[in-house]
Amino acid sequence: MDLTLSESELAFQAEAREWLAANVPAEPLPSMDTEAGWAAHQEWEARLAEARWSVVSWPAEYHGRDASLVEWVVFEEEYYRAGAPGRVSQNGIFLLAPIIFDHGTPEQQDRFLPSMATGEKIWAQCWSEPEAGSDLASLRSTARRDEERGGWVLNGQKTWSSRAAFAHWGFGLFRSDPEAQRHAGLTYFLFPLDADGITVRPIAQLDGEAGFAEVFFEDVFVPDADVLGAPGDGWRVAMSTAGNERGLSLRSPGRFCAAADRLVELYRGTAQPPAAAADRVVDAWVKAQAYRLYTWGTVTRLAAGGDMGAAGSVNKVFWSELDIALHETALDLLGPEAEVASTWLDGYTFSLSGPIYAGTNEIQRNIVAERILGLPREVRK
């Protein structure tokens, strides 16, 4: 593991810190799950893109800086340290974009990546179905070939689709070969959410906001140009997306280190903290730093030509459980005031979804047991 930054990396860090200090809004933006908050977050994405901070690791022609993986992690640390807004473009720039770079055609890259980088077009992740959540391969939504029009006709339902209530485009898997076995015969599609035959129904959460939505497909035509990867190869493409969600891209260490630092300050400002609170605060801070060091170890391995592999499942279990513990500790420190402490309370309610999305932690533990520890495979009926 190499934690020594070069002169150019230190200069990159200083530039990022200076820009964020001058541009991060003084007050938190409204929730991105509201119409006003959505617009405000899109404006923030446009400001980031104008200064080429939106997607620092992308090529310059797509609003990036050609930054290295080390510089990307450095930027993420600075971003969260500055208390910058959440990324409404997250599904696109962190989950879908790496797959478009790896599996997309040059035409797809030119068509989708620029508007993704600027926040002009926001993407929804349309994977889960009523009977296909962590067991994604059991999905039932179908894609029927339409040779005459040169494309596919989609039918079915997706649920718990993140950002779909306000998003412009979606991505997801559909079963294009009903005769193939579970993981075979799936195709990865990109589709505009205002296409004929698509109905989006927001799902109201406990706070009344719609961070998710159901998406219904009724004879929705998608041209061949909007198929990502080869027809029938969707599972392999999708697992690339899952790796990004479980590993480095979705939950960078800066997020947890910044939250752990705020937790320490909260503890120091609490007149009469609960018993054992100090141990819990220290535990959260140490684990955040451990996750940071683990990430730097992964960066070093990837920079040397290695890959993420099943280690993404270890990441996912660790950060999702850390997130809950950290926020629970904060709420206990706040006591009755936690009910009106919007930042910590919102963070806590969101953290509860961590062990569920991106593949439940039960699934991730099976992956760790079988693919990393070499334990016998679970008997599947």
PDB file of N, CA and C in Angstrom, residues 310 314 364-377:
ATOM      1  N   ALA A 310     -14.093 -10.690  -6.061  1.00  0.00           N
ATOM      2  CA  ALA A 310     -15.104 -10.861  -5.015  1.00  0.00           C
ATOM      3  C   ALA A 310     -14.859  -9.954  -3.820  1.00  0.00           C
ATOM      4  N   VAL A 314     -16.799  -7.960   0.210  1.00  0.00           N
ATOM      5  CA  VAL A 314     -16.271  -7.615   1.531  1.00  0.00           C
ATOM      6  C   VAL A 314     -16.498  -6.132   1.790  1.00  0.00           C
ATOM      7  N   GLN A 364     -23.994 -11.344  -0.010  1.00  0.00           N
ATOM      8  CA  GLN A 364     -22.569 -10.996  -0.045  1.00  0.00           C
ATOM      9  C   GLN A 364     -21.738 -11.932   0.833  1.00  0.00           C
ATOM     10  N   ARG A 365     -22.288 -12.312   1.978  1.00  0.00           N
ATOM     11  CA  ARG A 365     -21.552 -13.238   2.852  1.00  0.00           C
ATOM     12  C   ARG A 365     -21.399 -14.612   2.195  1.00  0.00           C
ATOM     13  N   ASN A 366     -22.397 -15.031   1.444  1.00  0.00           N
ATOM     14  CA  ASN A 366     -22.262 -16.284   0.691  1.00  0.00           C
ATOM     15  C   ASN A 366     -21.136 -16.186  -0.336  1.00  0.00           C
ATOM     16  N   ILE A 367     -21.068 -15.039  -1.011  1.00  0.00           N
ATOM     17  CA  ILE A 367     -20.020 -14.838  -2.015  1.00  0.00           C
ATOM     18  C   ILE A 367     -18.648 -14.874  -1.358  1.00  0.00           C
ATOM     19  N   VAL A 368     -18.509 -14.182  -0.223  1.00  0.00           N
ATOM     20  CA  VAL A 368     -17.235 -14.174   0.494  1.00  0.00           C
ATOM     21  C   VAL A 368     -16.861 -15.586   0.929  1.00  0.00           C
ATOM     22  N   ALA A 369     -17.844 -16.310   1.472  1.00  0.00           N
ATOM     23  CA  ALA A 369     -17.570 -17.659   1.966  1.00  0.00           C
ATOM     24  C   ALA A 369     -17.124 -18.587   0.843  1.00  0.00           C
ATOM     25  N   GLU A 370     -17.806 -18.514  -0.293  1.00  0.00           N
ATOM     26  CA  GLU A 370     -17.537 -19.456  -1.375  1.00  0.00           C
ATOM     27  C   GLU A 370     -16.356 -19.051  -2.246  1.00  0.00           C
ATOM     28  N   ARG A 371     -16.252 -17.760  -2.576  1.00  0.00           N
ATOM     29  CA  ARG A 371     -15.256 -17.344  -3.566  1.00  0.00           C
ATOM     30  C   ARG A 371     -13.948 -16.849  -2.961  1.00  0.00           C
ATOM     31  N   ILE A 372     -13.982 -16.431  -1.705  1.00  0.00           N
ATOM     32  CA  ILE A 372     -12.755 -15.964  -1.063  1.00  0.00           C
ATOM     33  C   ILE A 372     -12.237 -16.989  -0.057  1.00  0.00           C
ATOM     34  N   LEU A 373     -13.117 -17.486   0.799  1.00  0.00           N
ATOM     35  CA  LEU A 373     -12.701 -18.436   1.825  1.00  0.00           C
ATOM     36  C   LEU A 373     -12.677 -19.871   1.337  1.00  0.00           C
ATOM     37  N   GLY A 374     -13.298 -20.141   0.192  1.00  0.00           N
ATOM     38  CA  GLY A 374     -13.275 -21.484  -0.371  1.00  0.00           C
ATOM     39  C   GLY A 374     -14.139 -22.485   0.379  1.00  0.00           C
ATOM     40  N   LEU A 375     -15.149 -22.008   1.087  1.00  0.00           N
ATOM     41  CA  LEU A 375     -16.042 -22.910   1.809  1.00  0.00           C
ATOM     42  C   LEU A 375     -16.997 -23.591   0.833  1.00  0.00           C
ATOM     43  N   PRO A 376     -17.608 -24.711   1.234  1.00  0.00           N
ATOM     44  CA  PRO A 376     -18.533 -25.419   0.334  1.00  0.00           C
ATOM     45  C   PRO A 376     -19.678 -24.523  -0.095  1.00  0.00           C
ATOM     46  N   ARG A 377     -20.116 -24.689  -1.306  1.00  0.00           N
ATOM     47  CA  ARG A 377     -21.213 -23.894  -1.844  1.00  0.00           C
ATOM     48  C   ARG A 377     -22.507 -24.254  -1.131  1.00  0.00           C
TER      49      ARG A 377
END
